[in-house]
Tab-separated table of C-alpha atoms in Angstrom:
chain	number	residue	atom	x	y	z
T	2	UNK	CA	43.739	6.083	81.434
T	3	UNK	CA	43.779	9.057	83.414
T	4	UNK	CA	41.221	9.512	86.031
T	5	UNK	CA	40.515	12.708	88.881
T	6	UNK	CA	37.851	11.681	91.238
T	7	UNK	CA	36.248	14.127	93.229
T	8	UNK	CA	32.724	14.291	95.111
T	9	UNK	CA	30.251	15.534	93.042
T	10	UNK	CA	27.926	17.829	95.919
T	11	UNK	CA	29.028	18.637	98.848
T	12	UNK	CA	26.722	20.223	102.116
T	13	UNK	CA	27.897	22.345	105.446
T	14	UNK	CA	26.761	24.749	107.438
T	15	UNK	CA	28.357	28.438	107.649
T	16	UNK	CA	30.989	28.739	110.368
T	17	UNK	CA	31.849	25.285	109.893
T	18	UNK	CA	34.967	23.270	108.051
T	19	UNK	CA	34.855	21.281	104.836
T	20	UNK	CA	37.441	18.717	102.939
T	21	UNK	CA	36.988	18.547	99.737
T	22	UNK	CA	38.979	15.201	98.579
T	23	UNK	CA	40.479	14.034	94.961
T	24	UNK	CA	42.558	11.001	94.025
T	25	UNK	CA	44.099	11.158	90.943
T	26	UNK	CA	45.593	8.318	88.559
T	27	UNK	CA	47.747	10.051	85.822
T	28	UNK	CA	50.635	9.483	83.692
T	29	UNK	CA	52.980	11.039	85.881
T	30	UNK	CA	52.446	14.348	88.058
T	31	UNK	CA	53.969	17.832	87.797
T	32	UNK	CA	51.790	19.301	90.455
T	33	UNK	CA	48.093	19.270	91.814
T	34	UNK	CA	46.189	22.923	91.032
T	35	UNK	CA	42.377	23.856	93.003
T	36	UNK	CA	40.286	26.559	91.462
T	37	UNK	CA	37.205	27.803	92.790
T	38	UNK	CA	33.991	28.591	90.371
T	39	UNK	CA	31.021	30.621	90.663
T	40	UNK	CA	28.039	29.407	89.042
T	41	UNK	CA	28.305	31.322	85.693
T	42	UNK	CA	31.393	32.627	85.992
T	43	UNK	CA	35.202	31.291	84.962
T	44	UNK	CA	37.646	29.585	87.651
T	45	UNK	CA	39.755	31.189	89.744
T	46	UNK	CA	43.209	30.227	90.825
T	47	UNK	CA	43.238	29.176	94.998
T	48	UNK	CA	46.536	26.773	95.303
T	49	UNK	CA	49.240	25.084	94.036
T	50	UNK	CA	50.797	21.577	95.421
T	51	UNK	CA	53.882	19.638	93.672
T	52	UNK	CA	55.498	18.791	97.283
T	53	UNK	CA	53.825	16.201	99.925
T	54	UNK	CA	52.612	18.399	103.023
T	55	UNK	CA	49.761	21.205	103.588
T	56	UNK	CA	49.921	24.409	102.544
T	57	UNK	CA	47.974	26.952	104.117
T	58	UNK	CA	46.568	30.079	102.766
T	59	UNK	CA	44.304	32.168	104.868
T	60	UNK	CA	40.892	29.982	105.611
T	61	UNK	CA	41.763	27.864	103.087
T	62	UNK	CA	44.649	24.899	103.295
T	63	UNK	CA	45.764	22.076	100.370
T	64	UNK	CA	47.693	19.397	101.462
T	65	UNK	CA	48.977	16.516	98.709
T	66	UNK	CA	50.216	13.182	99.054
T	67	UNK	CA	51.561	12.076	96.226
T	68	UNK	CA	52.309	8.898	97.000
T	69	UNK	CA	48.909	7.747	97.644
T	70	UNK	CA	47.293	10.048	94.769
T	71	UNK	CA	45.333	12.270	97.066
T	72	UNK	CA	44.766	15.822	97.904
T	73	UNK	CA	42.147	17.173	99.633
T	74	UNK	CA	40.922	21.224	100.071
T	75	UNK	CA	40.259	22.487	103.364
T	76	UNK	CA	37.962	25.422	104.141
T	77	UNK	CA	37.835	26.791	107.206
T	78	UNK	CA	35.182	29.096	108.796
T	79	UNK	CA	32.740	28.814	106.045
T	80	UNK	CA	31.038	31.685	104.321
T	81	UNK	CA	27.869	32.132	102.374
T	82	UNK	CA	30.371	33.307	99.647
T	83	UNK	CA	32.448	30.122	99.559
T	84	UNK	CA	29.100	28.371	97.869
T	85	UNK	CA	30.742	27.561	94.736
T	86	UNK	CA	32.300	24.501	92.515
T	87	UNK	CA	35.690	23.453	93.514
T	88	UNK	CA	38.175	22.156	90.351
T	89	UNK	CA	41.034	19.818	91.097
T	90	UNK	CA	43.462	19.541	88.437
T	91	UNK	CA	46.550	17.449	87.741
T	92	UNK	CA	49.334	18.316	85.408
T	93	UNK	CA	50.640	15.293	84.217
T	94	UNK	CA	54.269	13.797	83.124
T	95	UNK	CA	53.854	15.724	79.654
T	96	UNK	CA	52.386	18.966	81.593
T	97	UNK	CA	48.942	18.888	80.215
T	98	UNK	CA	46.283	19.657	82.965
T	99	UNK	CA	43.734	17.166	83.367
T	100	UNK	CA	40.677	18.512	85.013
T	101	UNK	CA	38.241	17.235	87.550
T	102	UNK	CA	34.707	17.260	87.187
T	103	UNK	CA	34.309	19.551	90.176
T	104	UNK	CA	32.629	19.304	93.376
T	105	UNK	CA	29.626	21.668	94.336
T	106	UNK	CA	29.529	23.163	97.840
T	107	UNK	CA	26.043	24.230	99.183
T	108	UNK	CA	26.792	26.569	102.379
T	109	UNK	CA	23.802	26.355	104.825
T	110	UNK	CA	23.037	29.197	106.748
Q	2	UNK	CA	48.182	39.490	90.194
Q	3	UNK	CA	48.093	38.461	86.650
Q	4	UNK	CA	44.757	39.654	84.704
Q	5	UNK	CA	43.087	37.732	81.558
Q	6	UNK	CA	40.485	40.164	79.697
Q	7	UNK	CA	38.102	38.276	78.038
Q	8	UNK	CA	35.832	40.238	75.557
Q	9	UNK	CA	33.079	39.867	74.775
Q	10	UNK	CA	31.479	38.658	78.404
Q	11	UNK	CA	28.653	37.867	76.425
Q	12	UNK	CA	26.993	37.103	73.063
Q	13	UNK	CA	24.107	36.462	71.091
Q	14	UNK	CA	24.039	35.944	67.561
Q	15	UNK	CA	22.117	34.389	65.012
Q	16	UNK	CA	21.926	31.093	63.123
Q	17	UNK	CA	25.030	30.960	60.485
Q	18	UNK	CA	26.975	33.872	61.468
Q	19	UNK	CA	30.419	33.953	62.621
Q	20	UNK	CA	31.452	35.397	65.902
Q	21	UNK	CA	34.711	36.341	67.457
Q	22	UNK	CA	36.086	36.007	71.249
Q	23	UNK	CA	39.377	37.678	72.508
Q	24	UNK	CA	41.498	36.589	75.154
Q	25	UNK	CA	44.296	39.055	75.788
Q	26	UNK	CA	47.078	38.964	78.834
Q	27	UNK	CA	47.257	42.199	80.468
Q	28	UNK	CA	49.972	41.877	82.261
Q	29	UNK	CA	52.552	39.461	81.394
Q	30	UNK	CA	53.463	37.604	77.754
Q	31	UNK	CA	51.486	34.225	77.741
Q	32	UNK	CA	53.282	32.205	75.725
Q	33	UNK	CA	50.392	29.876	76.024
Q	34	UNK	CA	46.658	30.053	75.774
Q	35	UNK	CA	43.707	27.474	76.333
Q	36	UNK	CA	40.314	27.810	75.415
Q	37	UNK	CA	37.761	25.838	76.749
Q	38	UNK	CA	34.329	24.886	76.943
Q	39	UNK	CA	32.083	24.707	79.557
Q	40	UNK	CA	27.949	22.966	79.255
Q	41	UNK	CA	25.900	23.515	82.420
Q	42	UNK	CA	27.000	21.440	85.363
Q	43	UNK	CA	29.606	20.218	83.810
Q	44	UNK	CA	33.407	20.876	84.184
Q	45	UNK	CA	36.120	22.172	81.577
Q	46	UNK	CA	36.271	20.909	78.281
Q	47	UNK	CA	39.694	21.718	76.980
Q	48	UNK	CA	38.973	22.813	72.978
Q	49	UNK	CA	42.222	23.698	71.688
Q	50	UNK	CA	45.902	24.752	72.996
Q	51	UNK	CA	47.020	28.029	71.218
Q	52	UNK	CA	51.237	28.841	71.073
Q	53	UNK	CA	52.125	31.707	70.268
Q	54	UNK	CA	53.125	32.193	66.655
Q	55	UNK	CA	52.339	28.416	65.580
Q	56	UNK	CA	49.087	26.463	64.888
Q	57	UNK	CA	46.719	25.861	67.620
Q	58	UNK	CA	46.217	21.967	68.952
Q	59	UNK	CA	43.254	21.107	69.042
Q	60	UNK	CA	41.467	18.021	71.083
Q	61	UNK	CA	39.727	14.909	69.560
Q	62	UNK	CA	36.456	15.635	68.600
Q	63	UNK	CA	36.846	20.030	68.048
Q	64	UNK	CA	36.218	20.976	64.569
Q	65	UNK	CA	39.493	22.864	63.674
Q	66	UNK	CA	37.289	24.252	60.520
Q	67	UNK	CA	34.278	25.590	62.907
Q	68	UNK	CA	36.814	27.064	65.649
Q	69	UNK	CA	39.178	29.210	64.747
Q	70	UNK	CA	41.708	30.422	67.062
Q	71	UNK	CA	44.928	32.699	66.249
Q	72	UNK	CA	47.354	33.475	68.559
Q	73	UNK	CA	49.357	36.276	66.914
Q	74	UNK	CA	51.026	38.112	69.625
Q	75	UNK	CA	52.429	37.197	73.329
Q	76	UNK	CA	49.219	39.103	74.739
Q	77	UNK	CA	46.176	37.963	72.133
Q	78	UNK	CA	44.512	35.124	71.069
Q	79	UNK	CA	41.331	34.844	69.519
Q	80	UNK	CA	38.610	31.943	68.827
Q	81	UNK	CA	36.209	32.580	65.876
Q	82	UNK	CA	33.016	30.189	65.985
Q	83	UNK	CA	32.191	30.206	62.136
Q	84	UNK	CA	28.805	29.631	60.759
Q	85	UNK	CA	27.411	28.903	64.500
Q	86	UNK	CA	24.422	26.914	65.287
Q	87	UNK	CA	22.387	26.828	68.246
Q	88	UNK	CA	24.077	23.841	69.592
Q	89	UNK	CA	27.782	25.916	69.637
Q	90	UNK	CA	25.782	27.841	72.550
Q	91	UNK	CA	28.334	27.178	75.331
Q	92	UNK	CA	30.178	29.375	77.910
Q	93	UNK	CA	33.483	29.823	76.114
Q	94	UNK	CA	36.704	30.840	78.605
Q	95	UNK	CA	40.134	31.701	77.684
Q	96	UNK	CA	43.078	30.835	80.139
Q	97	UNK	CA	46.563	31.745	79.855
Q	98	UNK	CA	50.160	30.442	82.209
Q	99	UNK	CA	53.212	32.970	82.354
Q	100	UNK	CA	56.306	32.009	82.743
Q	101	UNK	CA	57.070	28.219	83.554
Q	102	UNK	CA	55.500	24.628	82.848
Q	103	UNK	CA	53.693	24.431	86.633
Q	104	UNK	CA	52.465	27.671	86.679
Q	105	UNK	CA	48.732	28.230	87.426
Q	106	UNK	CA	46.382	28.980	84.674
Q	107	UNK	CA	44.976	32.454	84.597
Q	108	UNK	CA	41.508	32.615	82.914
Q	109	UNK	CA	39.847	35.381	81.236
Q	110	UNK	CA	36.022	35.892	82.684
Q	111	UNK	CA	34.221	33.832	80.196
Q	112	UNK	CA	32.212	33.979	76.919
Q	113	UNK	CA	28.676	33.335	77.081
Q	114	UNK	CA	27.605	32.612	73.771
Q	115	UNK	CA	24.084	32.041	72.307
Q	116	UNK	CA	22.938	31.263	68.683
Q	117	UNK	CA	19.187	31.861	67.776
């Protein structure tokens, strides 16, 4: 079957960096998506990974290795405003996006 | 960037009646659409897949009958909850790619919908 595994809850402390990790076992990958969501409101789009290696996008970096199924986001300088769910998502050999169940991060002032 | 409206943001309607959600691209022709699903604490549910033009595909489990959704145009697609009961209440959201099979999803603000 396929399977993302992310952690569920997440803690740090403002200022501070977080990795947020997911392993993935799909039927064949077309590129690994994060979103960020706000309690009540819908996802938004943060990065894009279909190549091994990090990208980096202002405080926030996604690096992907596909051959070991893993990806992990990396916040940097941690806000009060970065308290949110984090979505990793997998599109799969036929392109459908299978979704993560998300991973809450609690910033502590 | 690319915008998805989602109208309304929120809902409340009563036992039996029927109730409409748009998802419109503002800015570029979404050939595709997704609606989804979402209970508290819980991530995405994909409901259905919507092409433009053609019948929507809907997952295991979605009532086809209960959820409507049309996707007439390159810019709109709508789901229509028919005869909704208090258990459809759910915070519905609309996402739409643009051009190309890897491109991210775009998604419309939500639906919060709630049946007395």
């Amino acid at each position: 079957g396929q399977n993302i595994d992310q952690p569920t809850e997440m803690t740090a402390t403002e200022g501070a960096i977080v990795q947020i990790n997911c392993t993935y076992q799909t039927s064949g990958f077309n590129g690994l998506f994060w979103y960020q969501q706000h309690a009540g409101e819908a996802p938004t789009f943060l990065s894009y990974n279909v190549l091994d290696g990090l990208e980096e996008k202002g405080r926030f970096s996604s690096f992907l290795s596909r051959s070991k199924g893993y990806s992990y986001l990396l916040l940097k300088e941690l806000q009060m405003k970065d308290s949110a769910s984090y979505l990793c998502a997998v599109t799969d050999s036929n392109y459908q996006l299978i979704w993560g169940a998300g991973t809450k991060l609690i910033i502590k002032p | 960037g690319a915008v998805v409206s989602q109208h309304p943001s929120w809902v409340i309607c009563k036992s039996g009646t029927s109730v409409k959600i748009e998802c419109r691209s503002l800015d570029f022709q979404a050939t595709t659409m997704f609606w989804y699903r979402q209970f508290p604490k819980q991530s995405l549910m994909l409901m259905a897949t919507s092409n433009e033009g053609s019948k929507a595909t809907y997952e295991q489990g979605v009532e086809k009958d209960k959820f409507l959704i049309n996707h007439a145009s390159l810019t709109l697609s709508t789901l229509t909850v028919t005869s909704a009961h208090p258990e459809d209440s759910s915070f519905y959201i609309c996402s739409a790619t643009g051009q190309g099979e890897s491109s991210p999803l775009h998604f419309g603000n939500g639906t919060r919908l709630t049946v007395t």
